[in-house]
Structures are given as C-alpha cells and as structure tokens.
CSV table of C-alpha atoms in Angstrom, one decimal:
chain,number,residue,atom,x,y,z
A,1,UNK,CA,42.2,-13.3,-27.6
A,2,UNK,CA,40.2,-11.0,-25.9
A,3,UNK,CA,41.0,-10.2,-22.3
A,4,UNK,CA,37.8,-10.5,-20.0
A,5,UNK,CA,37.9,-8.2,-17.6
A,6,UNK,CA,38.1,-9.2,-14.1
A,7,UNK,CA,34.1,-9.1,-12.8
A,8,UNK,CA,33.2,-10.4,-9.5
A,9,UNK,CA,29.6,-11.6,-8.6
A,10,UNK,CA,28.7,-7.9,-6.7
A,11,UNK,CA,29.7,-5.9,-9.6
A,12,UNK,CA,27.1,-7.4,-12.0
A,13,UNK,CA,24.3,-7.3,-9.3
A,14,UNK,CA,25.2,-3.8,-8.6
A,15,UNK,CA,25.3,-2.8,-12.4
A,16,UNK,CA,22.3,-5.1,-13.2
A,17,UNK,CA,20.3,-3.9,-10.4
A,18,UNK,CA,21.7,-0.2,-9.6
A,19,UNK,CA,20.3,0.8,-13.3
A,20,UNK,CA,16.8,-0.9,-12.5
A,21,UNK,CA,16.2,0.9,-9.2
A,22,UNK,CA,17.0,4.3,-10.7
A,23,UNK,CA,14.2,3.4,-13.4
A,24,UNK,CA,11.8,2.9,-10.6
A,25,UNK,CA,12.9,5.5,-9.2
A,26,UNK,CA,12.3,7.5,-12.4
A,27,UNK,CA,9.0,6.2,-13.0
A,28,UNK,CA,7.4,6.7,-9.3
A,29,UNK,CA,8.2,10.9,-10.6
A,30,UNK,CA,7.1,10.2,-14.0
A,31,UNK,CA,3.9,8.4,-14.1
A,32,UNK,CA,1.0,10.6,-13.7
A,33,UNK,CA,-1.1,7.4,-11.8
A,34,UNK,CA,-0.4,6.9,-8.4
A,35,UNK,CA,-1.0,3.5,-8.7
A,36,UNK,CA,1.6,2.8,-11.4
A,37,UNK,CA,4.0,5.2,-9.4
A,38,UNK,CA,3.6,2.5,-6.0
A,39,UNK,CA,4.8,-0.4,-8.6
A,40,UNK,CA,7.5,1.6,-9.9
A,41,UNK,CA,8.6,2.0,-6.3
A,42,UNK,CA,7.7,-1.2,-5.3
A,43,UNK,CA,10.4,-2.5,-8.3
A,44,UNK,CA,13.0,-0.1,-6.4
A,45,UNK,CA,12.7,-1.5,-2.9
A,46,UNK,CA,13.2,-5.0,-4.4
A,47,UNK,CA,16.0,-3.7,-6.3
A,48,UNK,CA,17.6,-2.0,-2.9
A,49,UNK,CA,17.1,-5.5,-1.2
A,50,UNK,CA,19.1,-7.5,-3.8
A,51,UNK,CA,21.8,-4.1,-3.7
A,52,UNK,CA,21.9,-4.9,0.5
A,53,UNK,CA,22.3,-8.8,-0.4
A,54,UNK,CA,25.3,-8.2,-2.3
A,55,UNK,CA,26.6,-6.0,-0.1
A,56,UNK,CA,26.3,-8.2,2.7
A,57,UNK,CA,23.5,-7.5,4.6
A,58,UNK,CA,21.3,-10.6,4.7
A,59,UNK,CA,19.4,-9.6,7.2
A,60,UNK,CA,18.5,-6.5,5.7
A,61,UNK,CA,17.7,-8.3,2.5
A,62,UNK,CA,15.1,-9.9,4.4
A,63,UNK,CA,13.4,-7.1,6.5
A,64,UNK,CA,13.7,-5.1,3.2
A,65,UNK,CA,11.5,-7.2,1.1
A,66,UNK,CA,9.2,-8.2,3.9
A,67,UNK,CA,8.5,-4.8,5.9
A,68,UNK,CA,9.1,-2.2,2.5
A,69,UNK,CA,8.0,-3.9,0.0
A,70,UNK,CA,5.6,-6.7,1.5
A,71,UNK,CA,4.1,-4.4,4.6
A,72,UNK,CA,4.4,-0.1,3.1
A,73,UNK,CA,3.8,-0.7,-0.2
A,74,UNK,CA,0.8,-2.8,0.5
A,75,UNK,CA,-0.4,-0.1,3.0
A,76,UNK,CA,-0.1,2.8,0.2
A,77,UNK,CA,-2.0,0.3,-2.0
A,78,UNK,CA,-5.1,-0.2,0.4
A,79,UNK,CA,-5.0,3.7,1.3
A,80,UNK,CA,-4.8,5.0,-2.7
A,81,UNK,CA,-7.6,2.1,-2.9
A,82,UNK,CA,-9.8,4.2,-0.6
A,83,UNK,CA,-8.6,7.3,-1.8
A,84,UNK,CA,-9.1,6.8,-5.2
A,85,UNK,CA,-6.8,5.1,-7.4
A,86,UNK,CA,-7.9,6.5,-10.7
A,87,UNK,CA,-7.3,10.0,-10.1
A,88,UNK,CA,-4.8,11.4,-12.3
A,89,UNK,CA,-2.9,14.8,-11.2
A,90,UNK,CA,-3.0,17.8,-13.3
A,91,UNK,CA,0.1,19.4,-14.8
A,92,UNK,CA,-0.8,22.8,-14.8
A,93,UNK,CA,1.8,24.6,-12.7
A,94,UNK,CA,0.5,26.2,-9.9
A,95,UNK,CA,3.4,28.4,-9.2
A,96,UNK,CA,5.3,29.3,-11.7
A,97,UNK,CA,8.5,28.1,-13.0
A,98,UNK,CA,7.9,25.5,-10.1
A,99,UNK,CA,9.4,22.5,-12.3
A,100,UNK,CA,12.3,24.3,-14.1
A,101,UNK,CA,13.3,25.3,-10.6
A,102,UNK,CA,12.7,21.9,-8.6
A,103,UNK,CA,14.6,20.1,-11.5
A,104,UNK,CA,17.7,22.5,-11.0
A,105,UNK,CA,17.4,21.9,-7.0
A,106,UNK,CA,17.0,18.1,-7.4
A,107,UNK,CA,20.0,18.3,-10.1
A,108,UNK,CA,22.2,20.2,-7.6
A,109,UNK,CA,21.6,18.5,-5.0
A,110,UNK,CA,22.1,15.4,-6.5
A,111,UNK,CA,25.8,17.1,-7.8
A,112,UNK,CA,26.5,18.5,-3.7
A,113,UNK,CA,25.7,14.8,-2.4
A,114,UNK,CA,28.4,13.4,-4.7
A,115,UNK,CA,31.1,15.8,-4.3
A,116,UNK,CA,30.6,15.8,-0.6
A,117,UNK,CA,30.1,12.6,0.4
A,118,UNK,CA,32.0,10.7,-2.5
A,119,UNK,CA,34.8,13.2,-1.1
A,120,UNK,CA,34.5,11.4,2.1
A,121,UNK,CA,35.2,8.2,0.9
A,122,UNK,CA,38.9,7.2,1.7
A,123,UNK,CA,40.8,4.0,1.2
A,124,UNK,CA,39.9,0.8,-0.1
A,125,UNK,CA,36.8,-0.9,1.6
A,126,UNK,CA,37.2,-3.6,4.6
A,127,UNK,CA,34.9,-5.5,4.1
A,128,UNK,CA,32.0,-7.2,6.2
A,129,UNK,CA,33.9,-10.4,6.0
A,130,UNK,CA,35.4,-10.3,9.5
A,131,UNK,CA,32.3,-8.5,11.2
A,132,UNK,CA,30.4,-11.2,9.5
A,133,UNK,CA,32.0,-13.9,10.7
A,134,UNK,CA,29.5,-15.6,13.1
A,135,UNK,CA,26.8,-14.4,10.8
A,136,UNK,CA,24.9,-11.2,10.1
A,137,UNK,CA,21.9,-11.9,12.0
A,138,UNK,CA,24.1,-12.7,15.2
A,139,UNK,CA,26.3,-9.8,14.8
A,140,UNK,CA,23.2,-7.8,14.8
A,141,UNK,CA,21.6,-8.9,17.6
A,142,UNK,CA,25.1,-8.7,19.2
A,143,UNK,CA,24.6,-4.9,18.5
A,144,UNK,CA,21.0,-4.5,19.0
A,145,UNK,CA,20.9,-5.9,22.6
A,146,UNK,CA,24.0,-4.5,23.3
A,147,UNK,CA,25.2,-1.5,22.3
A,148,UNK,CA,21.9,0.1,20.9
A,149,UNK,CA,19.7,-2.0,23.4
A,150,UNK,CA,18.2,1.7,24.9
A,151,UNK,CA,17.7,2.8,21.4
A,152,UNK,CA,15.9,-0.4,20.8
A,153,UNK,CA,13.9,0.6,23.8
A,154,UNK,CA,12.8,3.5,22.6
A,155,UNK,CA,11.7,2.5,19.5
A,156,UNK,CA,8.9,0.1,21.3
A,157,UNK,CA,7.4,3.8,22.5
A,158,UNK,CA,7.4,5.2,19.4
A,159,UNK,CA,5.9,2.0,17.7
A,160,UNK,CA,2.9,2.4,20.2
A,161,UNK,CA,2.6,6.0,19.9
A,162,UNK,CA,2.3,5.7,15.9
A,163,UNK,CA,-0.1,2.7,16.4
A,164,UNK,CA,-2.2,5.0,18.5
A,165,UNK,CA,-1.8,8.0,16.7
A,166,UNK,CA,-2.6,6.5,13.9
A,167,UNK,CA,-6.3,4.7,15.1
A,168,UNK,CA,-7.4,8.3,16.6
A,169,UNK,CA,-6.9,9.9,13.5
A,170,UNK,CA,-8.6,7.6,11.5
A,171,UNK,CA,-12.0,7.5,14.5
A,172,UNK,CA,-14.4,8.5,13.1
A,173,UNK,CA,-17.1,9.9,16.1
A,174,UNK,CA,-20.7,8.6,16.4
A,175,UNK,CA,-22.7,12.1,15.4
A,176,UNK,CA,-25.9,11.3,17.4
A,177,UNK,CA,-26.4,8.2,20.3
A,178,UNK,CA,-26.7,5.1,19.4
A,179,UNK,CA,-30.4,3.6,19.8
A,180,UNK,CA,-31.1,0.6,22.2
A,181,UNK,CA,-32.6,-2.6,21.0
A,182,UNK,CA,-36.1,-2.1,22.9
A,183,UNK,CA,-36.1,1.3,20.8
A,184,UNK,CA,-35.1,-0.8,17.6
A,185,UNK,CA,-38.1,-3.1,18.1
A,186,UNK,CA,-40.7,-0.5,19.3
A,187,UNK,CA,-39.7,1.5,16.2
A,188,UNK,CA,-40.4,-1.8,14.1
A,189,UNK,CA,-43.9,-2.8,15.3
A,190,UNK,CA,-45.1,0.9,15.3
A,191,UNK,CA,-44.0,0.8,11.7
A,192,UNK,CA,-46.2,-1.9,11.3
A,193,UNK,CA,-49.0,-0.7,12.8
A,194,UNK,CA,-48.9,2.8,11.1
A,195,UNK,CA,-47.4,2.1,8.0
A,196,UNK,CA,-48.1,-1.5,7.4
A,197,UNK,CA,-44.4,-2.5,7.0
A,198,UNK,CA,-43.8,-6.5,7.6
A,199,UNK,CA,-41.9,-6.6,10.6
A,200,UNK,CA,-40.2,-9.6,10.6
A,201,UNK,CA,-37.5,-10.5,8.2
A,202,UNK,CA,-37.6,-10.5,4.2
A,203,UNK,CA,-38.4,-14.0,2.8
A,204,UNK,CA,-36.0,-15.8,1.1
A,205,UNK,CA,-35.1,-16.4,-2.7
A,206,UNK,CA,-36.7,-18.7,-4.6
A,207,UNK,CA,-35.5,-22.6,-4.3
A,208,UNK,CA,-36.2,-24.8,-7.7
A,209,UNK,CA,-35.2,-27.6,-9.5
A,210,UNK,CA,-32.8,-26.1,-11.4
A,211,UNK,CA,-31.9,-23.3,-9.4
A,212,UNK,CA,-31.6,-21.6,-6.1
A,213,UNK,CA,-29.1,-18.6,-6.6
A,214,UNK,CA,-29.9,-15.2,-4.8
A,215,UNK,CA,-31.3,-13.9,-8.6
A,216,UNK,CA,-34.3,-16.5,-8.3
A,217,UNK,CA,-37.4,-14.5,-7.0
A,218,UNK,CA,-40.0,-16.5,-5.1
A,219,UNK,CA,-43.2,-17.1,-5.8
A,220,UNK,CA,-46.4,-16.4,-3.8
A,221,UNK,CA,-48.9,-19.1,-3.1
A,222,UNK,CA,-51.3,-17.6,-5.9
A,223,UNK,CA,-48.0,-17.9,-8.1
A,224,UNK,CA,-47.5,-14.6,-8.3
A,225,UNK,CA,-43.7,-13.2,-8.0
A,226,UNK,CA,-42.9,-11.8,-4.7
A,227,UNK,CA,-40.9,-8.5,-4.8
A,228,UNK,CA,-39.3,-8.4,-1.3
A,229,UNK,CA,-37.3,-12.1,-2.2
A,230,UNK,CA,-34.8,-10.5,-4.2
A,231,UNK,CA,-32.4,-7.5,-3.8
A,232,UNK,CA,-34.0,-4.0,-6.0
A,233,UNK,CA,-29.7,-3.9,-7.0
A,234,UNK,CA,-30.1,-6.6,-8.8
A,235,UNK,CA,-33.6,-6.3,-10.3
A,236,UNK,CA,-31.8,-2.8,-11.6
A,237,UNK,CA,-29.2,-5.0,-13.4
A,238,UNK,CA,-31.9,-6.8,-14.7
A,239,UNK,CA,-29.9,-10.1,-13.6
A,240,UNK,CA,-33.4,-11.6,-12.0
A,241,UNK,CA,-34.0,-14.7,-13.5
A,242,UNK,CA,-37.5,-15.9,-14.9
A,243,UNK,CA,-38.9,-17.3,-12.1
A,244,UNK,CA,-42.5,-18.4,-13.3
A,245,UNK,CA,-40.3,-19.9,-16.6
A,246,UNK,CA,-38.4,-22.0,-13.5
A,247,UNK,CA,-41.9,-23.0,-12.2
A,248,UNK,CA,-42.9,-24.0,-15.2
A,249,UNK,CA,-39.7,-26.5,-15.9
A,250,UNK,CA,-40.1,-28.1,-12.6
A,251,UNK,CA,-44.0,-28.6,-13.5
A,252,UNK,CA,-43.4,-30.5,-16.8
A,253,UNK,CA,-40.4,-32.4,-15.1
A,254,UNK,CA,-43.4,-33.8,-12.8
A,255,UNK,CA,-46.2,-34.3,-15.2
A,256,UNK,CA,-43.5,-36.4,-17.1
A,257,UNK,CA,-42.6,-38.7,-13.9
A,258,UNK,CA,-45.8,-39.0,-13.1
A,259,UNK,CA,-47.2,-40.1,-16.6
A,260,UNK,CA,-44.1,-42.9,-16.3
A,261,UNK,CA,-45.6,-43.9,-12.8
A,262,UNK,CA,-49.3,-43.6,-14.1
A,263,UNK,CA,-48.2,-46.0,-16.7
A,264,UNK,CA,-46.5,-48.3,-14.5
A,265,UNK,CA,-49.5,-48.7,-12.3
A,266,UNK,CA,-51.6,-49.8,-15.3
B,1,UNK,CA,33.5,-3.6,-5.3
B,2,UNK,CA,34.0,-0.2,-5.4
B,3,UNK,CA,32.0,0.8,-2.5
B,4,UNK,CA,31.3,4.7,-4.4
B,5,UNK,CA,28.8,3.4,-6.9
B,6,UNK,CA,26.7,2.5,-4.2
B,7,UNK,CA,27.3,5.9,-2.7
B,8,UNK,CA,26.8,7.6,-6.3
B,9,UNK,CA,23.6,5.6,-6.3
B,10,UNK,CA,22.7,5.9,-3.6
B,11,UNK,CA,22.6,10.0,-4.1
B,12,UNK,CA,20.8,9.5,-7.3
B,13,UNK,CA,17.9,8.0,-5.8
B,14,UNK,CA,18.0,10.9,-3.0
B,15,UNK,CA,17.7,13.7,-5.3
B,16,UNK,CA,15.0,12.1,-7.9
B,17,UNK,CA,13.3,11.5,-3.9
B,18,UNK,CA,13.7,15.1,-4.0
B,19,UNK,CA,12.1,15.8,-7.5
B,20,UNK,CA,9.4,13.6,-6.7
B,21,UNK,CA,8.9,15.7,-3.4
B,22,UNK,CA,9.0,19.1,-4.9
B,23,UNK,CA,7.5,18.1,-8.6
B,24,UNK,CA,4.3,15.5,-7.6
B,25,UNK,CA,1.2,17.3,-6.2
B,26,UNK,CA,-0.8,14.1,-5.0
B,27,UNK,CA,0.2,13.6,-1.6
B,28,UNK,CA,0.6,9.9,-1.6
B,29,UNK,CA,2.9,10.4,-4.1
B,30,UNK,CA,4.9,13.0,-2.5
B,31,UNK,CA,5.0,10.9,0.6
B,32,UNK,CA,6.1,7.4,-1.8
B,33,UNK,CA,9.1,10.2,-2.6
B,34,UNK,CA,9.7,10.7,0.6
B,35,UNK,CA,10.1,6.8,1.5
B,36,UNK,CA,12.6,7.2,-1.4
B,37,UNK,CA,14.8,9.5,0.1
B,38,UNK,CA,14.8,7.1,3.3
B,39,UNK,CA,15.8,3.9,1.0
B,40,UNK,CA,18.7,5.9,-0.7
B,41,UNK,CA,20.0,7.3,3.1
B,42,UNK,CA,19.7,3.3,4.0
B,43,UNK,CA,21.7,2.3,0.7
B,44,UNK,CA,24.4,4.7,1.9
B,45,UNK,CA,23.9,3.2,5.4
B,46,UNK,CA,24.7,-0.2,4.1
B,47,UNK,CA,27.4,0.8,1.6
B,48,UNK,CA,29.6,2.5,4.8
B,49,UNK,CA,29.0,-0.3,6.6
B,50,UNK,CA,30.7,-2.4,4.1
B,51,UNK,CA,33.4,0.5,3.8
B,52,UNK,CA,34.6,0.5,7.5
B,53,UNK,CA,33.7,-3.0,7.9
B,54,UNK,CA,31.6,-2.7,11.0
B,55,UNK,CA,27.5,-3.3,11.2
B,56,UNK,CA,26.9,-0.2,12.8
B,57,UNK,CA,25.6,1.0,9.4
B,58,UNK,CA,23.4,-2.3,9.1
B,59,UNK,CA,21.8,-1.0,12.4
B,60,UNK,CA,21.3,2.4,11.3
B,61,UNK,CA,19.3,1.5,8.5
B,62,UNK,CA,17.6,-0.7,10.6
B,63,UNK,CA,16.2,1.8,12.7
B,64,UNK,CA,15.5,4.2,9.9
B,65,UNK,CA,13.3,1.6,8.3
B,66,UNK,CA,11.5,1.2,12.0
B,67,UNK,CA,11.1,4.6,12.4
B,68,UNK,CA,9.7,4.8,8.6
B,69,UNK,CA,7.1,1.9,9.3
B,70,UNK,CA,5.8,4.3,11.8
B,71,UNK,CA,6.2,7.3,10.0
B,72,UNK,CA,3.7,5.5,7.0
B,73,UNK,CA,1.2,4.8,9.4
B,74,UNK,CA,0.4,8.2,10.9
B,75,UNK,CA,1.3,10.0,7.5
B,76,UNK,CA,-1.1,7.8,5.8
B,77,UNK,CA,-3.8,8.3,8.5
B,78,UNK,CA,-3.5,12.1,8.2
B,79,UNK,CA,-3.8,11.6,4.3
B,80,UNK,CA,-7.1,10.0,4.7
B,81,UNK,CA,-8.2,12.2,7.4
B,82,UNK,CA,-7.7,15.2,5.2
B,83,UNK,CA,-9.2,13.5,2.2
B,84,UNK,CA,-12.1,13.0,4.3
B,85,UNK,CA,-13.3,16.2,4.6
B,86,UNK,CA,-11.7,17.8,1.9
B,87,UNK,CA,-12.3,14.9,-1.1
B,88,UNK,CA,-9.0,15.1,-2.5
B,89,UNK,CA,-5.3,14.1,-1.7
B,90,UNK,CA,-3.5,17.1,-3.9
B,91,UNK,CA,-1.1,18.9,-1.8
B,92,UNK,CA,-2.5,22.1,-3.5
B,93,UNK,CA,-6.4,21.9,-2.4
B,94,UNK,CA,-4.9,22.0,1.4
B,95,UNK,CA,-5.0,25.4,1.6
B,96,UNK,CA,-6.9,26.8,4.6
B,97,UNK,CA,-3.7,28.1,6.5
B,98,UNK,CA,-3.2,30.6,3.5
B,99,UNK,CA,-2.7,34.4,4.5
C-alpha cells in the first residue's frame, strides 16, 4: 500500500495557489500589453486573498478582494483606458545591459530576502488559533481602536490629503472666462442676422410608420429631405436610412386602407 | 503549515516586483510592479502573524493596503497629468530634468 502523505487543507491551497500567483506575477513582467499585465496581476491579488484565507486572516481575505482587486485594479483599468490601452512598449534597451543587469539585481535580491529573513524564522508556528478566538474581525477591531487607534487616526489625514491631491492634479484650468448666457444668446441672434444661421434648435428626426430611429432624416413640407434632422457622423457612415423610400411605404399603406374604406362606403 | 513557504513566496513575488520595476518602461506598469512589492511585504505581514500567533501582522498589512489605496490615487493622477502634456506614459520620454 501506498502511504499518503499527511496533507492538511492549508498545504494544498498554499501549493495550489502559491504557484498561480507567481505566474501572475510572471506575466504582469512578461506581457508587453498593459492591459493583459493588470489581469495577470489581478489573478495574483485573488491568489494573495485565498493565501490570507488559509492563513487565517478572514478579514483580510475580504478587504483584499474588495479594495485590491475590486477598487486598484479597476482604477488602473479606467486610467490605461484613458491613457491608451493598446500601446505596446518597445524593447529596445535604452541603457545598455539594463536587463542583464536588473535580472541579476532582481535574482539577488530575491536570494538576500531568503537567506535573511528565512534565517529569522525560529521555532514552530503558534498559530492564530488562540488570537482568533473571538474572531478575526473582533480581534482586529480590538487592535485597531485600541492599540493602533492614533495610527488609525492618522490615516483619516492622509486619506483626505490623497483625495485632494489627487482632484488638483487632475484640474484641469479654464484657459479663457467663461461667457454668460445674455452673451450666448446675443451671439446667437447676431448669427442670424449676419450669417443667416437658424437660431433656434435643430429639428427633429424623421417619425414614420415603420420607423422613428435617430438615422431617419425628415422631410420638408415640399418633400424634400432636410439636412439639419440628422447627425453629419452618421450621414459619414452612411447609416441614414432612405427616408423618401419610408414616405413612400406609409403612402401605399394609406392608399390601400383607404381603397378598403372607399369600398365599404359603396 | 510551514509558515517559510509563505515567506519564500512571499520574497519571490518581491523581487519579480523588483524586475518589473527596473525592466518595464510604461509607467503604469512599473507602478502595477510596485503594488506587487506591497502584496508580497503584506503576504510576509500575514505569514508572521501566524508565526508568533498575534494579529499585529494582520494590522500591519492592513495599513499598508490603506496607505497603498492612497498611494494609487495620487500616483495615477500624476500619470495622467504627465501624459497630458507629454502624450505618453513611458518612463523614458520623461526626460526634462536631464543634465
């Protein structure tokens, strides 16, 4: 018989997940999109969460899935939106030897962390069981509005400051002053009486039988189309639908009812 | 559980943070690196925790993931101020401050 070795439940989420977060890991360096690189990452910090569930920390699970991963992540995605999420980096080296060298730091300082602070590492662990005992999320607050309640403080001031910081640099200023409505409306009607521009607003699209959609032009009392009912955007993608063919439709539609009624009346 | 995987792992992650910091030249991506480097301090965080049996490590890493949130707001604010003006978010094109 073959023995099975002795596994608990921890073990195979570390070794299930601790391989998968490394990959994400791997591919937020490797992949040369930035958008694929936040997915990669995002597959890490889900990873980390399950890692903090099996070591105990439930209510890290939670805030690790919900702030990293449901809040950061999301904020990198809207900002590489606005920034451009196509753009690929180039790989010529700028300075060179740059990768070679990084690499070697990365690899040594990967080799310095271990030695050091696996060196540290004495004795078998306790264990959260104890600490744990009236729950994590009370023995946490315990701590946070205790013994780190001034930290906690603090952080409120830095939370405001970034919130701040963070709207003034992304103000943009208004480059010239902003014009009143009585300046608005003079502008308008000496537009009109110069240029001949209608002053009111456009007319509407076209409403027919069969359709009313914004890609319906309207037609003119001499049954003519009129330009200004329908966005120039879409008459450049050609999606402007026959109008006087709609006309026409709704025409027949009523010679046909009214030939039924004419024939009733006889 | 052997509490040194998580430590092992938890290095691992901080130095390919570290690759990804000195190797990527789009600064969102640099800065995604840098968010790594925090997770893997926080995994460490977490794992000692468990090792001396006390949630002082839990709180740590809870204020390190406070003081990320606001670190990702003004760092991303700066990126798209600097792209802004300068149409690009490669660490190399910022180069105004060179001698």
């Amino acid at each position: 018989m073959i023995p099975v070795p002795l596994v608990t439940a921890a073990e195979v989420t570390f070794w299930i997940a601790g391989p998968l977060a490394v990959l994400g890991a791997l591919g937020l360096i490797l992949f040369r999109r930035a958008v694929y690189s936040a997915l990669s990452m995002v597959l890490t910090m889900i990873c980390l969460a399950v890692l903090y569930g099996s070591l105990q920390a439930t209510f890290l699970f939670a805030v690790q899935v919900i702030v990293y991963t449901g809040a950061i992540m999301m904020l990198f995605l809207f900002v590489m939106m606005m920034v451009g999420a196509n753009s690929t980096e180039s790989v010529v080296e700028t300075i060179k030897g740059q990768r070679v060298l990084s690499i070697l730091v990365a690899v040594g300082l990967f080799a310095l962390l271990m030695f050091g602070i696996g060196g540290a590492i004495q004795g078998a662990a306790v264990g959260l069981n104890k600490a744990n005992a009236g729950g994590n999320v009370q023995g946490l607050a315990a701590l946070l509005f205790g013994k780190y309640v001034f930290v906690f403080e603090l952080t409120s001031a830095l939370l405001i400051v970034a919130a701040v910081g963070a709207m003034t640099l992304a103000h943009i200023g208004r480059v010239g002053r902003k014009p009143t409505q009585r300046e608005l409306a003079e502008k308008r009607l000496s537009d009109y009486a110069t240029k001949g521009d209608h002053p009111g607003s456009l007319p509407n699209s076209g409403v027919y039988a069969h359709t009313n959609a914004i890609t319906a032009p309207a037609l003119l009392p001499d049954g003519t189309i009129s330009e200004a009912s329908v966005s120039q955007t879409l008459v450049e993608r050609g999606a402007i639908v026959d109008a006087p063919a709609l006309a026409a439709q709704t025409a027949t539609a009523f010679k046909a009812i009214e030939a039924v009624r004419d024939e009733e009346d006889e | 559980m052997n509490v040194e995987n998580y430590i092992y792992l938890a290095t691992l992650l901080f130095a390919l943070g570290t690759a990804g910091v000195l190797l990527r030249r789009n600064a969102l991506v640099v800065f995604m690196s840098v968010e790594l480097m925090l997770n893997a301090a926080n995994l460490a965080f977490v794992a000692f925790a468990e090792l001396h049996g006390q949630l002082d490590g839990q709180m740590a890493s809870f204020f390190v993931m406070v003081v990320a949130a606001a670190e990702v707001v003004v760092g991303l604010a700066i990126i798209v101020t600097i792209y802004r003006t300068r149409r690009s978010t490669s660490v190399d094109e910022a180069n105004l401050l060179k001698f």
